[in-house]
Short mmCIF file of C-alpha atoms and ligand atoms in Angstrom, two decimals:
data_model
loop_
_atom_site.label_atom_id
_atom_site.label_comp_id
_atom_site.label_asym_id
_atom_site.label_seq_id
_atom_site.Cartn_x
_atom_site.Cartn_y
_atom_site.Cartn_z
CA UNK A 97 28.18 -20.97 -28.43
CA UNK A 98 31.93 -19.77 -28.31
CA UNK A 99 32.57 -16.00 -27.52
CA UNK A 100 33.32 -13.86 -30.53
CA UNK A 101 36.54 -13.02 -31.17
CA UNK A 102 37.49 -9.48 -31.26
CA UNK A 103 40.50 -7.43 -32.41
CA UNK A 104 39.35 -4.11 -30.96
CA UNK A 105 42.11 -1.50 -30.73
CA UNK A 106 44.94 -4.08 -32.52
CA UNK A 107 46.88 -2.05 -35.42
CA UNK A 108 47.28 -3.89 -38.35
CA UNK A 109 49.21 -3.54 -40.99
CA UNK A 110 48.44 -5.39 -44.36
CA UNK A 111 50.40 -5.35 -47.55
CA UNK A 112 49.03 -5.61 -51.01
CA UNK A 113 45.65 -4.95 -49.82
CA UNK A 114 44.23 -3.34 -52.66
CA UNK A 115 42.88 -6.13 -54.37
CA UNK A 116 42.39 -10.76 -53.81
CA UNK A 117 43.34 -11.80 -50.88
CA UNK A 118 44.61 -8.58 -48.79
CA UNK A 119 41.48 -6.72 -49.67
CA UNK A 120 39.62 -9.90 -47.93
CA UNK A 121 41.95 -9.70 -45.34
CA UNK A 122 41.41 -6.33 -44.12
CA UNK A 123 37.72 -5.94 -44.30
CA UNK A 124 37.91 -9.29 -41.99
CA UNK A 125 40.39 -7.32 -39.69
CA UNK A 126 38.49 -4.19 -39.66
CA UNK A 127 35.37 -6.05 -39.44
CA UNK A 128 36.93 -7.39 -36.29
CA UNK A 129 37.33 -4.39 -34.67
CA UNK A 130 41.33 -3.55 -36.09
CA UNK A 131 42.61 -0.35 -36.96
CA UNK A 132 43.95 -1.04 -40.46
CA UNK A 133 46.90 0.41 -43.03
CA UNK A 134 46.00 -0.97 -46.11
CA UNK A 135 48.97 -0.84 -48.16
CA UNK A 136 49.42 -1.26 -51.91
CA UNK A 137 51.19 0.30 -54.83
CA UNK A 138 48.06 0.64 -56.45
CA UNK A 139 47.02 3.66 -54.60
CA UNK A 140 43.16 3.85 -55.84
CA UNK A 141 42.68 0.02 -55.35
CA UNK A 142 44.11 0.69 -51.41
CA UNK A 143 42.17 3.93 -51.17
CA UNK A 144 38.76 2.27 -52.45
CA UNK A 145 39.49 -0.46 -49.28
CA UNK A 146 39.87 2.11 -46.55
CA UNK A 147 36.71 4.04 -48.29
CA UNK A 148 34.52 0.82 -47.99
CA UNK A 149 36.50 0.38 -43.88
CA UNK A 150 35.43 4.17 -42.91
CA UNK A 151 32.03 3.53 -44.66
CA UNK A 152 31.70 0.54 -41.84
CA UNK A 153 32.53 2.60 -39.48
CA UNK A 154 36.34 1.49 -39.12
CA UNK A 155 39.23 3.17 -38.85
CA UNK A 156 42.15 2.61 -41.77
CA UNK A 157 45.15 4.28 -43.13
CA UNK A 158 46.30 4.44 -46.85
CA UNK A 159 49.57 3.11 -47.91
CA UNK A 160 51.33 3.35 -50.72
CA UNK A 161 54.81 2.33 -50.64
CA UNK A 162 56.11 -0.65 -52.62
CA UNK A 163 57.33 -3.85 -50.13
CA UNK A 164 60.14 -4.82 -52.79
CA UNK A 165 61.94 -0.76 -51.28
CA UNK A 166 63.76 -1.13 -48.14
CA UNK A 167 62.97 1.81 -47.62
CA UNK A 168 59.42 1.78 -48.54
CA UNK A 169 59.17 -1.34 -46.18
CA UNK A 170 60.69 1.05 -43.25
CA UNK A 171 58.19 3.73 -44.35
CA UNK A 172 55.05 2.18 -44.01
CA UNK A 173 55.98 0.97 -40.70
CA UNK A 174 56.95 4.35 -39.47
CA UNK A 175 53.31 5.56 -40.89
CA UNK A 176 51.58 3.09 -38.97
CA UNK A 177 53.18 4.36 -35.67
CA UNK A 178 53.01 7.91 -36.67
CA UNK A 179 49.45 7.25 -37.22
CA UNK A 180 48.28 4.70 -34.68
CA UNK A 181 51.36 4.96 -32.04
CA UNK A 182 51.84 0.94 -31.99
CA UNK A 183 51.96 -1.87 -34.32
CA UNK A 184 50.49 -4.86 -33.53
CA UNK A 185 50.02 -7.39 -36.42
CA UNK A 186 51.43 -7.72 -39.93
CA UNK A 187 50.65 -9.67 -42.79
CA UNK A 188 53.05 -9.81 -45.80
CA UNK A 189 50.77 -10.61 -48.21
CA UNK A 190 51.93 -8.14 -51.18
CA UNK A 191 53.30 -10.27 -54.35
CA UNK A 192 53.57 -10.71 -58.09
CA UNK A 193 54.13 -13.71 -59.80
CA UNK A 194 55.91 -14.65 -63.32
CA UNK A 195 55.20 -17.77 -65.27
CA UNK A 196 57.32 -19.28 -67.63
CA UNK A 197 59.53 -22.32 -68.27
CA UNK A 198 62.76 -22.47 -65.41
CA UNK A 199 65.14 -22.13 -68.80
CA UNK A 200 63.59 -18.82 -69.92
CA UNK A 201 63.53 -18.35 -66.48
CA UNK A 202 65.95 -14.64 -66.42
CA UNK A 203 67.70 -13.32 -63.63
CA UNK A 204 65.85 -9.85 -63.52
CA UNK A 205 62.68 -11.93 -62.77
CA UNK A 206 64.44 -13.69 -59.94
CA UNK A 207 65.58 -10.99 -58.34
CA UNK A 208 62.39 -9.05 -58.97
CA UNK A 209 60.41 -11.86 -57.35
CA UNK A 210 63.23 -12.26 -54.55
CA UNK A 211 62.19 -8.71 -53.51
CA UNK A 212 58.95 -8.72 -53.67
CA UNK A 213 58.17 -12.02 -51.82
CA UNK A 214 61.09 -12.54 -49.34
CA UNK A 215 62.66 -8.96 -49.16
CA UNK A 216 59.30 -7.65 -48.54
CA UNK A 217 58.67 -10.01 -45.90
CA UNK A 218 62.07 -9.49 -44.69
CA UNK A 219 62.19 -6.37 -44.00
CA UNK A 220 59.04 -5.61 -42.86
CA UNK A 221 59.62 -8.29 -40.06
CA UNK A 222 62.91 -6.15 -39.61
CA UNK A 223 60.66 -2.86 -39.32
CA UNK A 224 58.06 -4.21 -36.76
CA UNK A 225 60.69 -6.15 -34.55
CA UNK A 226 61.38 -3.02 -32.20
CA UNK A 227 57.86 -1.64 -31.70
CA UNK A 228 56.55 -5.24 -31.42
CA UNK A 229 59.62 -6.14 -28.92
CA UNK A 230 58.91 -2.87 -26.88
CA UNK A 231 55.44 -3.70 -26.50
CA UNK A 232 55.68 -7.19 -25.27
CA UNK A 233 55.01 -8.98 -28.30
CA UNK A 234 52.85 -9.16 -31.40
CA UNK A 235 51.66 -10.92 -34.60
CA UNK A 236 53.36 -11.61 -38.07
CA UNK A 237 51.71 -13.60 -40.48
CA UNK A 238 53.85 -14.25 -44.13
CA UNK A 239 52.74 -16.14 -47.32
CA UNK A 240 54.12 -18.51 -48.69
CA UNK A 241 52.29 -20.96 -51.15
CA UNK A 242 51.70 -24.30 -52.17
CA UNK A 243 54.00 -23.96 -55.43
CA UNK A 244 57.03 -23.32 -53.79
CA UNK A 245 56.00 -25.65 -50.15
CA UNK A 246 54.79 -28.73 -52.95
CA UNK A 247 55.91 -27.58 -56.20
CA UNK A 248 54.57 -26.43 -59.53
CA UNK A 249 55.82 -26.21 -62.94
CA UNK A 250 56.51 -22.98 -64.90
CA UNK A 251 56.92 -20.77 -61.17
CA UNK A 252 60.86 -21.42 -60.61
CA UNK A 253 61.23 -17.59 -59.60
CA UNK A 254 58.20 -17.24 -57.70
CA UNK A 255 58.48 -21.22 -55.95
CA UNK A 256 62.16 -20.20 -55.33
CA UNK A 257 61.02 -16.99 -53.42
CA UNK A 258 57.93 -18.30 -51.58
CA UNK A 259 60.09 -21.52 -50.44
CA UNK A 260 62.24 -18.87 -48.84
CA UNK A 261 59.63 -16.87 -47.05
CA UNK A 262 58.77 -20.45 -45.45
CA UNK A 263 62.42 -20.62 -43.93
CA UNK A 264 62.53 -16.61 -43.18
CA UNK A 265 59.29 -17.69 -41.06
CA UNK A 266 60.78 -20.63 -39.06
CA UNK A 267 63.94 -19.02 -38.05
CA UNK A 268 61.81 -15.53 -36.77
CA UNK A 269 59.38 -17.49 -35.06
CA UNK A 270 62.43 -19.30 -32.67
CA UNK A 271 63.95 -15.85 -32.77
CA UNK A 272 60.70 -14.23 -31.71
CA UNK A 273 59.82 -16.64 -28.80
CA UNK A 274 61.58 -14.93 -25.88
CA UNK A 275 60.03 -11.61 -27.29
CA UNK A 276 56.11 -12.46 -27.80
CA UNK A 277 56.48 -12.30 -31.42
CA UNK A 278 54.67 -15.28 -32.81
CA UNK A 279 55.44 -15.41 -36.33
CA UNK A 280 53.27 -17.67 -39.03
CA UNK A 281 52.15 -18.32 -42.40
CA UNK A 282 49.24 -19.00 -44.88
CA UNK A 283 49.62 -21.22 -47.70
CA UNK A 284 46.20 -19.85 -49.51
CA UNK A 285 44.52 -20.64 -52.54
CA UNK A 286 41.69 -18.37 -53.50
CA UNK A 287 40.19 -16.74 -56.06
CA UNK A 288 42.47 -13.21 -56.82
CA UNK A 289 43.89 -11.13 -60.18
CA UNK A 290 47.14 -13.48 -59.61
CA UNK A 291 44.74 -16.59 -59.92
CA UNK A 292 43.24 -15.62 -63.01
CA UNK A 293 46.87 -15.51 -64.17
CA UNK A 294 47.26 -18.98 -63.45
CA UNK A 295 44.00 -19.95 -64.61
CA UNK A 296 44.55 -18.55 -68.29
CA UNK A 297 47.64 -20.58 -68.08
CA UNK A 298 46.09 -23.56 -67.06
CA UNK A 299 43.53 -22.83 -69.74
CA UNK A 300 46.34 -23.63 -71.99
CA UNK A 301 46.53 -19.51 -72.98
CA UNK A 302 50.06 -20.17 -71.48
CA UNK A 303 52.78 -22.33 -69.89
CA UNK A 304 51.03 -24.13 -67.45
CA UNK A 305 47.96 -25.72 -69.35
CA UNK A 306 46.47 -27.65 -70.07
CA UNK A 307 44.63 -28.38 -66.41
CA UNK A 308 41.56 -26.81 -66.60
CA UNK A 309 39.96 -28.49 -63.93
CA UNK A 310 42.63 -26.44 -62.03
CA UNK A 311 41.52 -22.97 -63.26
CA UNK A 312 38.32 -23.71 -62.53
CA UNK A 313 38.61 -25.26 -58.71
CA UNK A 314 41.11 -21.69 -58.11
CA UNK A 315 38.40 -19.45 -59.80
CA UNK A 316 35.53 -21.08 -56.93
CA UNK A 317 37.68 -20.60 -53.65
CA UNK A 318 36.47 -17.43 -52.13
CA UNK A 319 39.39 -15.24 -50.36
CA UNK A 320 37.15 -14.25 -47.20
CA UNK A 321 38.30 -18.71 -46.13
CA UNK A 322 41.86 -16.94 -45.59
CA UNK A 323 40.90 -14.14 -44.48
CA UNK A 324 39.00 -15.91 -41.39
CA UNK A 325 41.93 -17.81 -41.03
CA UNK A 326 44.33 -14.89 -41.15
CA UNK A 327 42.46 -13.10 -38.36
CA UNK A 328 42.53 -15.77 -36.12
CA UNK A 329 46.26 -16.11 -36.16
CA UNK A 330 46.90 -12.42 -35.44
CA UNK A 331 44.00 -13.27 -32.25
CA UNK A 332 45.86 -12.90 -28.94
CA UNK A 333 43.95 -16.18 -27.94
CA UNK A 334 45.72 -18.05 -30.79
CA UNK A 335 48.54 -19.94 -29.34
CA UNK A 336 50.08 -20.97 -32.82
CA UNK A 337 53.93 -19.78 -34.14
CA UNK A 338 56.00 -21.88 -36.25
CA UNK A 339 53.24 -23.09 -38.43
CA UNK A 340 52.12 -23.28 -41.72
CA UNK A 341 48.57 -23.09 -42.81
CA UNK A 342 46.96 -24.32 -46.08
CA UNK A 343 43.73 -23.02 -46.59
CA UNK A 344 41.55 -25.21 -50.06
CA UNK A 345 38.07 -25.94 -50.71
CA UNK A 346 37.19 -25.10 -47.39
CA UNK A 347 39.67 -27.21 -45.68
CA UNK A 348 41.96 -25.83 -43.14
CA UNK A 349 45.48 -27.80 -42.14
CA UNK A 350 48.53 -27.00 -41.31
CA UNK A 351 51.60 -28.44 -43.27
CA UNK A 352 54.53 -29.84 -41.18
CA UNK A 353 58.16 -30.42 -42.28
CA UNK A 354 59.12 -32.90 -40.40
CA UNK A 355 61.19 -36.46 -40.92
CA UNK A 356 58.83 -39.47 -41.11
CA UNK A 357 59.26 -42.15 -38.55
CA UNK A 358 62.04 -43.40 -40.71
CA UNK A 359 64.41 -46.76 -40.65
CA UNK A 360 67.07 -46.79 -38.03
CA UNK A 361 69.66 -48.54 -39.27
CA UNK A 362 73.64 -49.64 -37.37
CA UNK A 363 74.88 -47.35 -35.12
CA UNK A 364 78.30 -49.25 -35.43
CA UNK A 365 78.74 -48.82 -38.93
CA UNK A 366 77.80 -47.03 -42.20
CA UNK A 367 74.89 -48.75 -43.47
CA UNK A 368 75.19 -50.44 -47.11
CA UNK A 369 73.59 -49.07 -50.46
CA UNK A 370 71.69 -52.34 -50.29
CA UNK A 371 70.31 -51.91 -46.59
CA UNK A 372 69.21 -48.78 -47.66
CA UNK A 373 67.54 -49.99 -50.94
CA UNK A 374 66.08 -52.65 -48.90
CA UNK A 375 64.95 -49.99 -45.74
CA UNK A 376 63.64 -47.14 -48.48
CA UNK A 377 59.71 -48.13 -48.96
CA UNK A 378 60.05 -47.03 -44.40
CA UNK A 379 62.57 -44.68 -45.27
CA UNK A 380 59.93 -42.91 -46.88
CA UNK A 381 56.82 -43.66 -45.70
CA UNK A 382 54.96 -40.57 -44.02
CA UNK A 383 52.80 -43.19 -41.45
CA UNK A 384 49.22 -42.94 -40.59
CA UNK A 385 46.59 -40.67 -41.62
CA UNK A 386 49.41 -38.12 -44.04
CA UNK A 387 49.16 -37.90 -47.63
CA UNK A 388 52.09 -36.09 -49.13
CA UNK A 389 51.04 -34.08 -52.39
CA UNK A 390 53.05 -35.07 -55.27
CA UNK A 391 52.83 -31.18 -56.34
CA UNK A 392 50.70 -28.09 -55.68
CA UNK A 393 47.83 -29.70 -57.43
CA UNK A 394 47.38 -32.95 -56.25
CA UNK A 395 46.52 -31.16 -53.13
CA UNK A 396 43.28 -30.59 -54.48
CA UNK A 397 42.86 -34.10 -55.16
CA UNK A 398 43.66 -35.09 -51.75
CA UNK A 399 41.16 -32.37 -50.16
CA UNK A 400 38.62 -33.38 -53.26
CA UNK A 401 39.10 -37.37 -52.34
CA UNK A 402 38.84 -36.13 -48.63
CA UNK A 403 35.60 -34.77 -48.64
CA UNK A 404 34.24 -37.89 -50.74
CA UNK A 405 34.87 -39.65 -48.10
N1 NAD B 135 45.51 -16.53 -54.54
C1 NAD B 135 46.11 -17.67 -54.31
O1 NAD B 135 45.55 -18.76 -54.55
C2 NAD B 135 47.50 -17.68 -53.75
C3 NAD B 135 48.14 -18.91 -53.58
C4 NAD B 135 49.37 -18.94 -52.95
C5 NAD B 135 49.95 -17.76 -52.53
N2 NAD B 135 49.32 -16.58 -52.75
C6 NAD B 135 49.97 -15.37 -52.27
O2 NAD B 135 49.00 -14.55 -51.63
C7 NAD B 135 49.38 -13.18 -51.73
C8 NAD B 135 48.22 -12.36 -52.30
O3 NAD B 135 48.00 -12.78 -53.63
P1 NAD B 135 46.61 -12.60 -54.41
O4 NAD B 135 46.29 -13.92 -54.94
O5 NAD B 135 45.63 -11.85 -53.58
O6 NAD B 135 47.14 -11.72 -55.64
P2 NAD B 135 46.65 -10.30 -56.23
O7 NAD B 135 47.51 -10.09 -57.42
O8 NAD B 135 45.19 -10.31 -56.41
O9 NAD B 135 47.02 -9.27 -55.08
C9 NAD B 135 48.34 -8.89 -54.79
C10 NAD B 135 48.36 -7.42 -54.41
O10 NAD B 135 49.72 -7.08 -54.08
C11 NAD B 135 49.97 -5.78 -54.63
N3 NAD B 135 51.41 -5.61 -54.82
C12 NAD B 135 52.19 -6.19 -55.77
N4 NAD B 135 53.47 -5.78 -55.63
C13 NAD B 135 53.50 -4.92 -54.58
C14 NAD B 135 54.53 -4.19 -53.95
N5 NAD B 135 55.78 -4.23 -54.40
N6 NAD B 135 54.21 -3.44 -52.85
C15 NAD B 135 52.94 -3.36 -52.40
N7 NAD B 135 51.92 -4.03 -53.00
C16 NAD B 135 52.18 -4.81 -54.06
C17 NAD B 135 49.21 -5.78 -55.95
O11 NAD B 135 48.99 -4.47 -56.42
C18 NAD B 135 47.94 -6.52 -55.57
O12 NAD B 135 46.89 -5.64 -55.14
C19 NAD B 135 50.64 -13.15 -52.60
O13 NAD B 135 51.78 -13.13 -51.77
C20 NAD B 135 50.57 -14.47 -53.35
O14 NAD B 135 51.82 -14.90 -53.77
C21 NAD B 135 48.12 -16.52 -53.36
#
């Protein structure tokens, strides 16, 4: 049997913790042994978390500033030093979502969900980088999400924002390298209040339905399948950065951008609409063993087909 992995003495700092996924999240991480700030701008939901932590016998830290504040991000990471002296994980996990058709689609809602998702993430990453730097390293794990990674109707804000925490991800994890800072991200889908948004849409009480079959898988996948996978990548033993991680149905993979094998056409010469037109079925083809979802929920076909098989 493998040792059991600890995270004794790590400082953690989770955001939107209050409630779905976070709240998962840092009972795993306390569970583990972390000392926890369990932020949220619901202060009674973040306070009820660190109640049930002490009444383990963990240690955690109540936060309450919002992620979409500059400010607020700077805050909570001065807090967690003030309170802990170090910082050694983070997890940008608080969001909102909006859904509605791309051409009712306003600009306050992009800009709110801009802030929320990829400022938040931003500047948090921007908060930790000193203390993480002067300590030799540490862990950052952002969300992004299968709508804005594969697509999804009626989320043009929110695909638009979590898309963006993707490439805010890549470009800190080749920036954190030479630092110790391994940066990744969870692509999760679990059971949570913003699920049960989705799933009365897909009920057909809004945009997205009708795909029931979707509200119901969403409403089954139980938060703590994330949460295991979120405290593994903020393990010192985990030797992943640069990756993406979808967790659904109890399947665990991480999603690559990458080219497919490709054609390789003249290297003396343009080649012609017509070689290309001829080339594109190996232009395009992913190669062995990949399935590429058409959209955020044909992923659950492919994990539903997978375990059929
Ligand atoms: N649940 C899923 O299937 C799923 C899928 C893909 C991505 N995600 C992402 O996972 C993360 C967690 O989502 P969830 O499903 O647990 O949703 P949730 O709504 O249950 O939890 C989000 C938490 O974030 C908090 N929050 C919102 N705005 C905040 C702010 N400005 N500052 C601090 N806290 C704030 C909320 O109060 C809430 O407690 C989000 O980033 C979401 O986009 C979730």
């Amino acid at each position: 049997m493998s040792a059991v992995l600890r995270l004794d003495g790590q400082v953690v700092l989770v955001t939107g913790a209050g409630g779905g996924l976070g709240r998962a999240y840092a009972q795993e991480l306390a569970r583990r042994g972390a000392h926890l700030v369990v932020n949220d701008i619901k202060a009674e939901a973040a306070s009820e978390v660190v109640d049930e932590i002490r009444a383990g016998g963990g240690s955690a830290l109540v936060n309450t500033d919002s992620v979409a504040d500059p400010d607020g991000c700077a805050a909570m990471v001065a807090a967690t030093l003030a309170q802990f002296g170090r910082i050694d994980g983070l997890v940008c996990n608080a969001g909102t979502i909006s859904i509605a058709p791309f051409q009712e689609t306003r600009q306050e809602t992009l800009s709110a969900l801009l802030n929320v998702h990829l400022g938040g993430a931003f500047h948090l990453a921007q908060a930790v980088w000193a203390p993480m730097s002067a300590q030799g390293g540490g862990h950052i794990v952002f969300t992004t999400s299968s709508a804005g990674m594969f697509g999804m109707p009626q989320l043009s804000a929110y695909g638009a924002a979590k898309g963006a925490v993707a490439g805010l991800m890549g470009v800190l994890a080749e920036e954190g390298r030479s630092l110790g800072i391994r940066c990744n991200a969870v692509m999760p889908n679990a059971a949570s209040g913003m699920t049960a948004e989705i799933g009365r849409s897909a009920r057909g009480e809004g945009g997205l339905g009708p795909n029931p079959w979707v509200a119901d898988a969403l409403a089954t996948f139980d938060p703590r399948f994330t949460a295991a996978l979120v405290a593994w990548l903020l393990h010192p033993d985990c030797p992943s950065t640069h990756g993406i991680y979808s967790v659904a149905a109890g399947r665990m993979a991480r999603v690559c951008t990458a080219p497919v094998p490709g054609w390789h056409g003249p290297l003396d010469r343009p080649p012609t609409l017509e070689e290309i037109a001829a080339h594109w079925a190996e232009i395009c083809d992913p190669g062995g063993g990949v399935e590429v979802p058409a959209n955020a929920y044909d992923e659950f076909r492919i994990v539903a087909e997978s375990r059929l098989r």
